[in-house]
Coordinates of C-alpha atoms (C1' of nucleotides) in Angstrom, one line a residue:
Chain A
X12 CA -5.1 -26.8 -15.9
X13 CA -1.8 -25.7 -18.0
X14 CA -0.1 -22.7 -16.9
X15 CA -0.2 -22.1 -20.3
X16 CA -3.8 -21.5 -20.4
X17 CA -3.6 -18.7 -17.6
X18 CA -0.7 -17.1 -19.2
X19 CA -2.6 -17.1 -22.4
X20 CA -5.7 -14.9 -20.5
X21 CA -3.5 -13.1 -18.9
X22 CA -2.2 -11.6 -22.5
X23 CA -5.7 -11.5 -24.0
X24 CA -6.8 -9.4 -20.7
X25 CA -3.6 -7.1 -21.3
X26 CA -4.5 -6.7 -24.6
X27 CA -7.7 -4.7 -23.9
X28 CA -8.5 -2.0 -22.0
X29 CA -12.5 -2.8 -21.7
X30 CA -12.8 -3.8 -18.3
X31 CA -15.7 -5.7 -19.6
X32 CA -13.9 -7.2 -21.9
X33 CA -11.3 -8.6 -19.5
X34 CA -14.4 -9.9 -17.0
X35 CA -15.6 -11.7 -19.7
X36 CA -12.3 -13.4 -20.7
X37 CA -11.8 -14.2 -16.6
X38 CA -15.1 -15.7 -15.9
X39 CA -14.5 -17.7 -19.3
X40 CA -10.9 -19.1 -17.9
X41 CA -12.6 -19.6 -14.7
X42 CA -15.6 -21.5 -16.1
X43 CA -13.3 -24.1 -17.4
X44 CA -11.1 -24.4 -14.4
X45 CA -11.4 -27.7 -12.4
X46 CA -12.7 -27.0 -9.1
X47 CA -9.7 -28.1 -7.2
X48 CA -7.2 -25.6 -9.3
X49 CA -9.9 -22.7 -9.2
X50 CA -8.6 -21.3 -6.1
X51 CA -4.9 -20.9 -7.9
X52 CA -6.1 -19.6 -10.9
X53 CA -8.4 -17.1 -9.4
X54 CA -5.1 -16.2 -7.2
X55 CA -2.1 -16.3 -10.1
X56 CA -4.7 -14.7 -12.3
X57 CA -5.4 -11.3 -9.8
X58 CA -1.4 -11.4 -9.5
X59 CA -1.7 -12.9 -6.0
X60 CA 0.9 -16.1 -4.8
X61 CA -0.6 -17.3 -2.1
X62 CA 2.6 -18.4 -0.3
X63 CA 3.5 -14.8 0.4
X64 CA 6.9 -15.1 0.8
X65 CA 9.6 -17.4 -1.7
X66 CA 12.6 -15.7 -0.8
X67 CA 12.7 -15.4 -4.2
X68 CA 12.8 -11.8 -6.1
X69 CA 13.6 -9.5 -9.0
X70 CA 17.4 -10.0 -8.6
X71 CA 16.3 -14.4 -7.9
X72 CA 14.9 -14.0 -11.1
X73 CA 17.7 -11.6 -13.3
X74 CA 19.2 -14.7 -15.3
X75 CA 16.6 -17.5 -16.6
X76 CA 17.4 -20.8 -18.5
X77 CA 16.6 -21.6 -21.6
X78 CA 12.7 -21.7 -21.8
X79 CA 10.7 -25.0 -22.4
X80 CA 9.9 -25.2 -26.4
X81 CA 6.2 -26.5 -25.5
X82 CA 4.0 -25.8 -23.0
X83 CA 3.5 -28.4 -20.4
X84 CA 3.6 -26.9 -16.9
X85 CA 0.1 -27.7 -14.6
X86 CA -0.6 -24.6 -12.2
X87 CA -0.4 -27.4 -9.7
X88 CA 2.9 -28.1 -10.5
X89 CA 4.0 -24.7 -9.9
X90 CA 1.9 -24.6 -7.0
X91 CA 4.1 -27.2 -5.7
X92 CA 7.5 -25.2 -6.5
X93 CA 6.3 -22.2 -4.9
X94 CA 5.6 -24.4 -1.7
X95 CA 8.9 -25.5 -1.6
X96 CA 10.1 -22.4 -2.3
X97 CA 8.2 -21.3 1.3
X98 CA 9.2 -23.8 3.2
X99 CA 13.4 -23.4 2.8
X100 CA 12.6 -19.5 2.8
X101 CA 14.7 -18.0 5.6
X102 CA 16.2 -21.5 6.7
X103 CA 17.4 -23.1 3.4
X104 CA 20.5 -21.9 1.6
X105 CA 19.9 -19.3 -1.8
X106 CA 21.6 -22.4 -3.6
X107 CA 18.6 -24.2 -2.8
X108 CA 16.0 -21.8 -3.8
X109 CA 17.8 -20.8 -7.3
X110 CA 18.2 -24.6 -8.3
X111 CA 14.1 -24.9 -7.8
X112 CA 13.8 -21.5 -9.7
X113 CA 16.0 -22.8 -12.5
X114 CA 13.8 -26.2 -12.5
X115 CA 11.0 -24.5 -12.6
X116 CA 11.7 -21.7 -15.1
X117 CA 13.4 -24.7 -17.4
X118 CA 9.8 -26.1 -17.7
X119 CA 8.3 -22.7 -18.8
X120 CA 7.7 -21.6 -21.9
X121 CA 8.8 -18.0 -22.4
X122 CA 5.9 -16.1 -22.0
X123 CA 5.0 -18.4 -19.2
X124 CA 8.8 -17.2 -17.8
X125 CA 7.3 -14.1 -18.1
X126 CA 4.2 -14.4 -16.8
X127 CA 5.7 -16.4 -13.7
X128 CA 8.5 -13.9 -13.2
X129 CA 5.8 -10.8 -13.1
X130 CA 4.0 -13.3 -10.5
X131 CA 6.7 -13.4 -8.1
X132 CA 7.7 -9.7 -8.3
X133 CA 4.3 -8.8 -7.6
X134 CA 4.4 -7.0 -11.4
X135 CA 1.3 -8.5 -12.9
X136 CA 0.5 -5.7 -15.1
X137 CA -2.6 -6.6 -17.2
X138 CA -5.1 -4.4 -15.4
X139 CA -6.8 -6.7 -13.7
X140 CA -6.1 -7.1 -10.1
X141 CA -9.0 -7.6 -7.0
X142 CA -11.3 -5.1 -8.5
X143 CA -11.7 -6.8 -12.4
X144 CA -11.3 -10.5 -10.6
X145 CA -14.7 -9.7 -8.4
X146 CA -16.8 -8.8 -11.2
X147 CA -15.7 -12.0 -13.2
X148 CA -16.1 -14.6 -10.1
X149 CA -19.5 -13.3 -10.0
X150 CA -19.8 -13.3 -13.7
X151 CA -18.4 -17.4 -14.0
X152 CA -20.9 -18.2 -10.8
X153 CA -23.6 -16.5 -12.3
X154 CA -24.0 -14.6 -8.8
X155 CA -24.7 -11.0 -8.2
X156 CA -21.1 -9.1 -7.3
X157 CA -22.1 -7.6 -4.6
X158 CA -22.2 -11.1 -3.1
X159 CA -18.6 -12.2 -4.0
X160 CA -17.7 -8.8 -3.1
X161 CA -19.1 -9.3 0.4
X162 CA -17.9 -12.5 0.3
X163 CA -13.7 -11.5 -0.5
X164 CA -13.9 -8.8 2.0
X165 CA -14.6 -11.2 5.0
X166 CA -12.6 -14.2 3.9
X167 CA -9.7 -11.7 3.0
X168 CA -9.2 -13.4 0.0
X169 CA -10.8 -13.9 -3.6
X170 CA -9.2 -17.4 -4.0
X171 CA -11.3 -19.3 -1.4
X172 CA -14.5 -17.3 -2.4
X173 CA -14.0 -18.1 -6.4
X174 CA -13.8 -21.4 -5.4
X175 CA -17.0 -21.3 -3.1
X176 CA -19.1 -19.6 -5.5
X177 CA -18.0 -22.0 -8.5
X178 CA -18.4 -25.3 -6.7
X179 CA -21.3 -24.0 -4.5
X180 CA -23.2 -20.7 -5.9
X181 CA -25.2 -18.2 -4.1
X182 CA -25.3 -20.8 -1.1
X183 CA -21.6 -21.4 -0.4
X184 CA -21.2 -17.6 -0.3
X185 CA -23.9 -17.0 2.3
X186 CA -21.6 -19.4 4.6
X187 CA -18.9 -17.3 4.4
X188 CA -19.0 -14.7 6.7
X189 CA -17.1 -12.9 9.9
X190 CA -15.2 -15.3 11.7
X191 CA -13.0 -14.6 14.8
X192 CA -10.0 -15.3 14.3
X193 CA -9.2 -15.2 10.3
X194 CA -8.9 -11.4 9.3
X195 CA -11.1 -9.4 7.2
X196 CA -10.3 -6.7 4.5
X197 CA -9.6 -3.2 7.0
X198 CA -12.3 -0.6 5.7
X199 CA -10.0 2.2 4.6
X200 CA -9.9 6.1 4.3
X201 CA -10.2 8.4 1.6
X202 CA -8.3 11.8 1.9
X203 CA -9.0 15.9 1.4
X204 CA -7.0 18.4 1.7
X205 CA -8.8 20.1 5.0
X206 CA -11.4 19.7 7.6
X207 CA -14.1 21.7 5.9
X208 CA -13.3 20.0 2.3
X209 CA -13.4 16.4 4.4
X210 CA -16.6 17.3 6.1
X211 CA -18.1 18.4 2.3
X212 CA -17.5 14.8 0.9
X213 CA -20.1 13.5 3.7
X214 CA -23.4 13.9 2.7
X215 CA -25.5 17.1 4.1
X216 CA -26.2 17.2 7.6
X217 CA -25.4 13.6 8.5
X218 CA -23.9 13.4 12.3
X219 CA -20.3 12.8 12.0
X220 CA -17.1 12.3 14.6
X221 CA -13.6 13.6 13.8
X222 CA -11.1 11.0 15.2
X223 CA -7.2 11.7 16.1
X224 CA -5.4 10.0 12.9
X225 CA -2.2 7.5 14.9
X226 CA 1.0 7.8 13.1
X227 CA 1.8 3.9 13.5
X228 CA 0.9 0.9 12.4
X229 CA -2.8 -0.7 11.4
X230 CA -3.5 -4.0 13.8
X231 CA -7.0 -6.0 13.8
X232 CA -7.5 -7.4 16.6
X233 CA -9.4 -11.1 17.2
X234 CA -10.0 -12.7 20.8
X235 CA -11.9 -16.3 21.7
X236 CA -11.3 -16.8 24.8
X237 CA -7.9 -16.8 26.2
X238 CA -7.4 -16.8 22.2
X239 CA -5.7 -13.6 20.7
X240 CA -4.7 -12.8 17.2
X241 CA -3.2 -9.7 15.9
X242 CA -3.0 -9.3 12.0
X243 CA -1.5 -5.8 9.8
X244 CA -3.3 -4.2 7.6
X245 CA -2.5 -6.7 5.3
X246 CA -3.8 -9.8 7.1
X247 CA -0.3 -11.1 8.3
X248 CA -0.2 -12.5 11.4
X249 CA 1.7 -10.0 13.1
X250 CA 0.4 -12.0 16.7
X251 CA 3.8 -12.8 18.2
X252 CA 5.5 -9.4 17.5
X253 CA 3.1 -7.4 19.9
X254 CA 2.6 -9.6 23.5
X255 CA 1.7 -6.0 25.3
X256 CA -1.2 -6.1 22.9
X257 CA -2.3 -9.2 23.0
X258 CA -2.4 -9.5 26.9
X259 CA -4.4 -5.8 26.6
X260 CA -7.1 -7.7 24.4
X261 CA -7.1 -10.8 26.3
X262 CA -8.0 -8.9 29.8
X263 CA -11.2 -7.3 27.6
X264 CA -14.4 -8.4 29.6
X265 CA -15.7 -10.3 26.6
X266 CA -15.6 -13.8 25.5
X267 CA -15.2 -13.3 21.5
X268 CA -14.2 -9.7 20.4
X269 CA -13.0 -8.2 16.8
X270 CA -11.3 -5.3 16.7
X271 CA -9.7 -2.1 14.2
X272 CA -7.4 0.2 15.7
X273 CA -3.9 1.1 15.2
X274 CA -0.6 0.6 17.3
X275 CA 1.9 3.4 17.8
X276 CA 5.0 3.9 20.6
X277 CA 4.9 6.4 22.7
X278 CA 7.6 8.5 25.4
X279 CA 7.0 8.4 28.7
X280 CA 4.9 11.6 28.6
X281 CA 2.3 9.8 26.4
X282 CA 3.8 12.1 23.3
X283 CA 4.3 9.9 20.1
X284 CA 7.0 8.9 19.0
X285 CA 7.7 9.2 15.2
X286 CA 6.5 6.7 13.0
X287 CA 9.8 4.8 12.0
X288 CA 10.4 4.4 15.8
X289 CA 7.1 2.5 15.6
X290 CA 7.9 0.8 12.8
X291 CA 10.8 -1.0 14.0
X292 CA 9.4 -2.1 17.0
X293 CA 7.0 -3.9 14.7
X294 CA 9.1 -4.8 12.2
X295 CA 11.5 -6.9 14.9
X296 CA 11.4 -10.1 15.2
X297 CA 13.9 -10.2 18.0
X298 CA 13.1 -11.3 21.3
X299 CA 9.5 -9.4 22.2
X300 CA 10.0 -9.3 25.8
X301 CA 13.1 -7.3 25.3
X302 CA 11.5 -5.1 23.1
X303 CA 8.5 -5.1 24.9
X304 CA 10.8 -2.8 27.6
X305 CA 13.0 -1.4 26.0
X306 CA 10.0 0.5 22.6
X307 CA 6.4 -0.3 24.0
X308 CA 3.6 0.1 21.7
X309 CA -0.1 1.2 22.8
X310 CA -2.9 -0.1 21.3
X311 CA -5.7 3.0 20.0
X312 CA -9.1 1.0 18.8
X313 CA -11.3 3.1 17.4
X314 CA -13.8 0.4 15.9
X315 CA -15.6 -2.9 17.5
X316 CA -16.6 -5.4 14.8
X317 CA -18.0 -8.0 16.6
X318 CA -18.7 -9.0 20.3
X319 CA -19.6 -11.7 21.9
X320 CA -21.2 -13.9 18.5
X321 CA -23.0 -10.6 17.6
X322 CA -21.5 -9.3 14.6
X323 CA -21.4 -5.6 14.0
X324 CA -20.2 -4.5 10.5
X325 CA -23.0 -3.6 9.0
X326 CA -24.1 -1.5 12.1
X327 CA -24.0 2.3 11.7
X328 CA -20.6 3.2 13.2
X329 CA -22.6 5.3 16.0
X330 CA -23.6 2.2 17.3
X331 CA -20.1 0.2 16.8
X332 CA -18.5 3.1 18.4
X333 CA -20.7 2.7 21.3
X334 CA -20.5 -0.5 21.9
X335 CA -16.4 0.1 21.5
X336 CA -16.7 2.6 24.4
X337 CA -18.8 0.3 26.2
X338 CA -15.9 -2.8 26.6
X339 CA -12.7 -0.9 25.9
X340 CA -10.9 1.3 28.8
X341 CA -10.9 4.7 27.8
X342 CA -7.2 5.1 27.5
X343 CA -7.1 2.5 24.8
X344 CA -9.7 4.2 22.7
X345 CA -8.7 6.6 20.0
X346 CA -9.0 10.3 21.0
X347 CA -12.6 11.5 19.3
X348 CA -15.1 14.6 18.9
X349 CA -18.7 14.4 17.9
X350 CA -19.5 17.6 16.7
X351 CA -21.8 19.2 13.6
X352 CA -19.4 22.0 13.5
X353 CA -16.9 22.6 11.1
X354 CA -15.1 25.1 13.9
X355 CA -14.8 22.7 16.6
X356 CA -13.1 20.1 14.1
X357 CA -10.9 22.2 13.2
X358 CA -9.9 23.0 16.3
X359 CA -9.3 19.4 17.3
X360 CA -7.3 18.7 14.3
X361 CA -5.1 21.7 15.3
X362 CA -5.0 20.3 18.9
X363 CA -3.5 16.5 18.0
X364 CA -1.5 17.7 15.2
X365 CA 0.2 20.3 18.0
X366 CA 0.1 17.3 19.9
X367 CA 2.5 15.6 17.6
X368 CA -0.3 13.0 15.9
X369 CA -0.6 12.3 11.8
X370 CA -3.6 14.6 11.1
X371 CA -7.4 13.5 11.9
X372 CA -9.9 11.0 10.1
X373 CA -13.6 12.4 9.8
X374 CA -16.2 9.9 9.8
X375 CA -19.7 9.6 8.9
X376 CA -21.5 8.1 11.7
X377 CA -24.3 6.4 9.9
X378 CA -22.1 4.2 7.3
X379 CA -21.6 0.4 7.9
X380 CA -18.2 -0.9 8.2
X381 CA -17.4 -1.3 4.5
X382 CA -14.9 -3.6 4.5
X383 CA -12.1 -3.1 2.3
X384 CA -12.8 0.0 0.7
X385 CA -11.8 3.2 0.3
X386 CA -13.8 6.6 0.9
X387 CA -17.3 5.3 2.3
X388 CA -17.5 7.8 4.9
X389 CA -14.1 8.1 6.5
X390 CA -11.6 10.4 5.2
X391 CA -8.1 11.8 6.5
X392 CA -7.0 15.3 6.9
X393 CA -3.0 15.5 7.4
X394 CA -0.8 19.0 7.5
X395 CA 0.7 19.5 4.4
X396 CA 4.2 21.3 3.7
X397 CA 5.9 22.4 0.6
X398 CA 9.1 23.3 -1.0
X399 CA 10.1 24.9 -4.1
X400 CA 13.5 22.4 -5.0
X401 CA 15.5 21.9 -7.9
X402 CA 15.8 19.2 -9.9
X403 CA 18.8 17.4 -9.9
X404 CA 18.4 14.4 -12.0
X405 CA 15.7 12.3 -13.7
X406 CA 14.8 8.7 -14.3
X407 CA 13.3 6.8 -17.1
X408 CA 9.7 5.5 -16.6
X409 CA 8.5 2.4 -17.1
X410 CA 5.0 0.6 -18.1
X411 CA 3.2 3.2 -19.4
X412 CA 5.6 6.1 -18.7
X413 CA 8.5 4.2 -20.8
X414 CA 10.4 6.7 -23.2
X415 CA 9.3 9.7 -20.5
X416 CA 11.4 10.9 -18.1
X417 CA 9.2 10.2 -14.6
X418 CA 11.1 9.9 -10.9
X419 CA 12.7 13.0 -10.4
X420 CA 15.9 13.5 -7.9
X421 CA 15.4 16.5 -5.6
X422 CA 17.6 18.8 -4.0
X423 CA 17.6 22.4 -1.4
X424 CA 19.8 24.7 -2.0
X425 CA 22.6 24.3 0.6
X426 CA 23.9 28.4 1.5
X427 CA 27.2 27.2 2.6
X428 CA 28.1 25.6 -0.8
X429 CA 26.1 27.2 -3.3
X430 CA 25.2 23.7 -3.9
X431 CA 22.3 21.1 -3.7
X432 CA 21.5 18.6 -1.5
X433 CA 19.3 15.3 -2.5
X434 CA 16.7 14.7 -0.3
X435 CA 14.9 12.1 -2.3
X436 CA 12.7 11.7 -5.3
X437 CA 9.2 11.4 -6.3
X438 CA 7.2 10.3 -9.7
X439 CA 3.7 11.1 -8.1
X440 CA 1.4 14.0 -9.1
X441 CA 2.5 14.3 -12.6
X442 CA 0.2 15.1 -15.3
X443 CA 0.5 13.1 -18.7
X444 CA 0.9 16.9 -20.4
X445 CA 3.6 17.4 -17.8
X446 CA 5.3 14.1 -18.0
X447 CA 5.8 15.2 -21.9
X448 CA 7.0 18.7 -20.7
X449 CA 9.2 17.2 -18.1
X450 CA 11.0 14.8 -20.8
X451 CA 11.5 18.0 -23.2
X452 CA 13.0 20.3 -20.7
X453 CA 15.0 17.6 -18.9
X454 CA 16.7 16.1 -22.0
X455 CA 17.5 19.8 -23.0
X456 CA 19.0 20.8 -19.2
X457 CA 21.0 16.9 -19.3
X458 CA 24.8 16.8 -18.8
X459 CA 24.5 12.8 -18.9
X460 CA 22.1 11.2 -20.7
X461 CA 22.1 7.3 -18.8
X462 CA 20.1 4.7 -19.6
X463 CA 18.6 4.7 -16.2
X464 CA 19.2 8.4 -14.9
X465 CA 19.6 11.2 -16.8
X466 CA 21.4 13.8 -14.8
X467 CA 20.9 17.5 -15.1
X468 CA 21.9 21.2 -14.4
X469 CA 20.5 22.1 -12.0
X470 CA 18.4 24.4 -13.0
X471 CA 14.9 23.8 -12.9
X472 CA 12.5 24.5 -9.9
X473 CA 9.9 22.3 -8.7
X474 CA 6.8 22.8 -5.8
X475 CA 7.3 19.8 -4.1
X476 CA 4.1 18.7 -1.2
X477 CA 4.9 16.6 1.7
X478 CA 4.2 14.8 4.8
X479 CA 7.4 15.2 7.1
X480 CA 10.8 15.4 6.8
X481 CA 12.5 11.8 8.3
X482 CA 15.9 10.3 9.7
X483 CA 17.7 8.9 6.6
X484 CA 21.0 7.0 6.0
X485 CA 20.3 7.2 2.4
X486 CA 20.7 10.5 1.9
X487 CA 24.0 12.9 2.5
X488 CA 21.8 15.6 4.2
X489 CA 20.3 12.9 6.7
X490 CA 17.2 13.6 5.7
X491 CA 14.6 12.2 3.6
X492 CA 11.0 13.4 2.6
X493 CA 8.1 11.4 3.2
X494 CA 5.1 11.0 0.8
X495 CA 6.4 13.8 -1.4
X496 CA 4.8 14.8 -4.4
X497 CA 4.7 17.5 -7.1
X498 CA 2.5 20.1 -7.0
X499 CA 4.2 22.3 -10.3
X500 CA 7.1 22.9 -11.7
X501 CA 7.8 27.1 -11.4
X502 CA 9.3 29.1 -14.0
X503 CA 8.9 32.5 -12.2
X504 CA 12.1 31.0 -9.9
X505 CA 15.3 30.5 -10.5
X506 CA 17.3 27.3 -8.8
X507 CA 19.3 30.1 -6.9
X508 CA 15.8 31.1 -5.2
X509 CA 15.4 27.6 -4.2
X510 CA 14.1 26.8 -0.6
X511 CA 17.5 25.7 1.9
X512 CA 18.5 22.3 3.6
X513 CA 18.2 24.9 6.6
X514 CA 14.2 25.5 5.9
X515 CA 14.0 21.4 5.6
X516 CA 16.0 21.2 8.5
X517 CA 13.6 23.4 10.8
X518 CA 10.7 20.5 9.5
X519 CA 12.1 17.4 11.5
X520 CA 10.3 14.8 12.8
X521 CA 12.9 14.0 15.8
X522 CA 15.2 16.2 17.9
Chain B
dT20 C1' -25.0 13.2 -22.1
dT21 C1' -22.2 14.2 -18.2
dC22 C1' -20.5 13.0 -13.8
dC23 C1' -18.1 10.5 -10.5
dG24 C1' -16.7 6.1 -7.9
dA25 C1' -13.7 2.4 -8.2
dC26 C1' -9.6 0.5 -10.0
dA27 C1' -5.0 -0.1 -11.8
dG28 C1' -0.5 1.6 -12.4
dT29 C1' 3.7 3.9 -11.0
dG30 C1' 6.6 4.0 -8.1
dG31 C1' 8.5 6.7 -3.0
dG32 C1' 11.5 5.9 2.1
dG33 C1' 12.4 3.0 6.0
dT34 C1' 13.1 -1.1 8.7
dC35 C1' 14.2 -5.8 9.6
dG36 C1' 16.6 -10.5 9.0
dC37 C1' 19.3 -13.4 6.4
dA38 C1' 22.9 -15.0 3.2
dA39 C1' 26.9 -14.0 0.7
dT40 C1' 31.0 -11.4 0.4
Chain C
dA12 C1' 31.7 -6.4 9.6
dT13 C1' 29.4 -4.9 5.5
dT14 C1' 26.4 -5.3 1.6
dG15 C1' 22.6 -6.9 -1.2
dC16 C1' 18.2 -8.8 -1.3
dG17 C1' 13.4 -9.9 -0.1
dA18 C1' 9.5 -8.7 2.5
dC19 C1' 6.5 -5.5 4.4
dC20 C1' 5.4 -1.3 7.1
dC21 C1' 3.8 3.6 5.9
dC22 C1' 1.8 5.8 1.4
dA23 C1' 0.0 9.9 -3.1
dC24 C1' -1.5 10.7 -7.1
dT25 C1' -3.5 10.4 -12.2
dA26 C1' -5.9 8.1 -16.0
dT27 C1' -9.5 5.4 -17.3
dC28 C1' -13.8 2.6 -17.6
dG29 C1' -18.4 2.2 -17.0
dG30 C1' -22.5 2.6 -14.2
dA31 C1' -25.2 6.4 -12.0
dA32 C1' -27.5 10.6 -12.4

DNA sequence: TTCCGACAGTGGGGTCGCAAT
DNA sequence: ATTGCGACCCCACTATCGGAA
């Protein structure tokens, strides 16, 4: 199949906003795929390379030859660039990679420059990723969604499955299912803003547990035998990183085991650590024994997916959990409280959060493990702080925000100076009415008006929520927020009123 | 007819390793 | 030795569509 024919849906799926619309043109490009390209198309289509990493980015792809004047480029063929690409990632010279690049790009028409370029920036913006791609593999296979659904959530990804249920219908799917070893979707969290609001998303009077929420990072955990592999939340192998958990998960008295749980380092009094202590242990490649002694991480578990050829994800979690409890030491399962009363939650969230832990997930005890998604029964509660901050600059939007000002620059108040001190930016929590405000009063308060930044008096204050305040060599204060967000801008304040680097100071997450 | 769950989009800070400067 | 880039950890929030109620 020609690139060309992809890049061609992918336009006609931008072009609409029906999500209907876009399943049906999908299934159709699907439908005439040949069954040995489906499995690319399904991938290039839901913005997906399946060679994850090319060494090749934004800045790889800043200047493009001239583009082909017809189209003629199979998906195979780039198939076999982006293989390439792979394999002199990290070992082959950037000389290498950028003469493939220019080979490949030369072949390209524009738009297929365009499309490919978007591909390997992860910036396929035609909204249609995972979500639109399931309803149209089951619409091209003429199979009911909740199959392929079922189906992508197991086998991780909705290549392989388009391909099964194209080639081999309502059977092949059936076949796919839990396999130790090869990583499944994570079943993720929704969030509210407190215990009580969490425990009113559950449905009336269902039993629930409130678990201790790890500040660290996701692992899933698969064992066969003297066997062990360790994948992130994203289904990388993350295996040779973590050899303290693998030998904990290969002394488990069980022959096969899959398990969810997070991994997080700790002091030597058991406190944790914060999270970017954890997350450069992880992120290291360097030698693991080393790092093994000098950061250790501790695995939490706090779900059992399988055991011993009995699979357990769609077993209510009461019974996962106790068949967790059951095979994994207590010191290696997350902290937990069963409890129909909103009090004693609250109380335990108060007790890990004093404890130095990220908050508390509350779970609904009778919900299958829903692979994948977000909100079915578990949903996080984390402390939330605010600030009221100016504004110290402002940057243009893009996508759908081009022409507004969107990622604003924030800053304290700093006492000493009078002035303000950047502590990092956010575009999140913004209102389309106050997006246009925002662009109004910002052009107004600008002193220069750049093409990417427009910087401002600073004069306007903003409510700013947060998680924490971090380490950071970004910024001149050395600090950085995390996760912050707007809550409203204030007019009732005045920039001199403005919270202090002092107040953001007294918020730390290290000493 | 209204409500709400799921999805896509818009980006945030930090860390690492590697190649180029 | 330093800097820029790519990859991947953590992630919040709003707008929208379309099926459920």
């Amino acid at each position: 199949m020609l690139l060309y024919d992809v890049v061609d849906a992918s336009a006609r799926v931008g072009a609409t906003r029906s999500r209907t619309t876009k399943t049906q043109v999908i299934a159709e490009l699907l439908r005439t795929a040949p069954a040995d390209e489906v499995e690319l198309v399904t991938a290039y289509l839901s913005g997906v390379l399946p060679q994850r990493r090319t060494g090749v980015g934004w800045r790889g792809l800043a200047q493009l030859p001239d583009p082909a004047p017809a189209a003629a480029l199979t998906v195979t063929a780039v198939d076999a660039v982006m293989r390439r690409l792979t394999e002199t990632a990290g070992v082959g010279s950037t000389a290498t990679r950028a003469a493939l690049v220019r080979e490949l790009f030369e072949s390209a028409t524009e738009p297929e420059q365009g499309f490919l370029r978007g591909l390997m920036t992860g910036e396929i913006r035609q909204g249609a990723l995972d979500g639109v791609m399931l309803a149209a593999i089951a619409e091209a296979a003429e199979v009911p969604q909740a199959s392929v659904r079922r189906a992508v959530m197991l086998a991780g990804f909705a290549g392989p499955v388009a391909a099964a249920a194209l080639t081999g219908g309502q059977a092949a799917l059936d076949q796919i299912t839990l396999e130790v070893g090869r990583p499944l979707r994570p079943m993720l969290a929704g969030s509210a803003a407190d215990v009580s609001a969490a425990v009113d998303t559950l449905p009336a009077d269902v039993p629930f547990a409130v678990e201790c929420k790890l500040d660290g990072i996701r692992v899933q955990a698969h064992k066969r035998g003297d066997q062990v592999r360790l994948f992130s939340r994203s289904l990388d192998d993350v295996t040779e990183r973590l050899p303290e958990i693998v030998d904990a998960v290969a002394a488990l008295p069980a022959e096969s085991v899959v398990l969810d749980g997070e991994v997080i380092a700790l002091r030597a009094d058991g406190s944790p650590h914060p999270f970017q202590v954890t997350g450069a242990r992880t992120a290291s490649s360097k030698d693991p024994a080393e790092l093994r002694r000098t950061t250790p991480v501790t695995p939490w578990f706090f779900d059992l997916l399988h055991v011993d050829g009995r699979d357990l994800i769609d077993a209510p979690a009461h019974e996962r959990i106790a068949a967790l409890v059951g095979l994994v030491p207590e010191s290696m399962v997350v902290p937990r409280l069963e409890t129909q009363d909103p009090a004693q939650a609250q109380e335990f969230f108060d007790h890990w959060v004093s404890e130095g832990h990220e908050g508390v997930v509350v779970k609904d005890l009778s919900v299958p493990y829903a692979a994948g998604r977000r909100g079915a029964g578990w949903v996080k509660v984390k402390p939330r702080h605010t600030l009221d901050l100016a504004v110290l600059a402002i940057e243009w939007g893009s996508g759908r925000r081009k022409g507004l000002l969107s990622n604003i620059h924030l800053g304290a108040r700093d006492p000493e100076t009078g002035g303000f001190v950047m502590l990092g930016k956010t575009f999140k929590g913004m209102t389309d009415e106050m997006l246009a405000w925002q662009t109004t009063r910002f052009t107004e308060l600008a002193t220069d008006l750049g093409d990417w930044v427009v910087t401002v008096r600073p004069e306007q204050v903003v409510e700013i929520a947060f998680d924490g305040v971090q380490r950071s060599s970004r910024y001149p204060g050395g600090m950085a927020l995390r996760f912050a967000r707007v809550l409203r801008y204030r007019d009732d304040k005045r920039a001199e009123e403005a919270d202090t680097i002092d107040q953001v100071r007294a918020l730390r997450d290290w000493t």
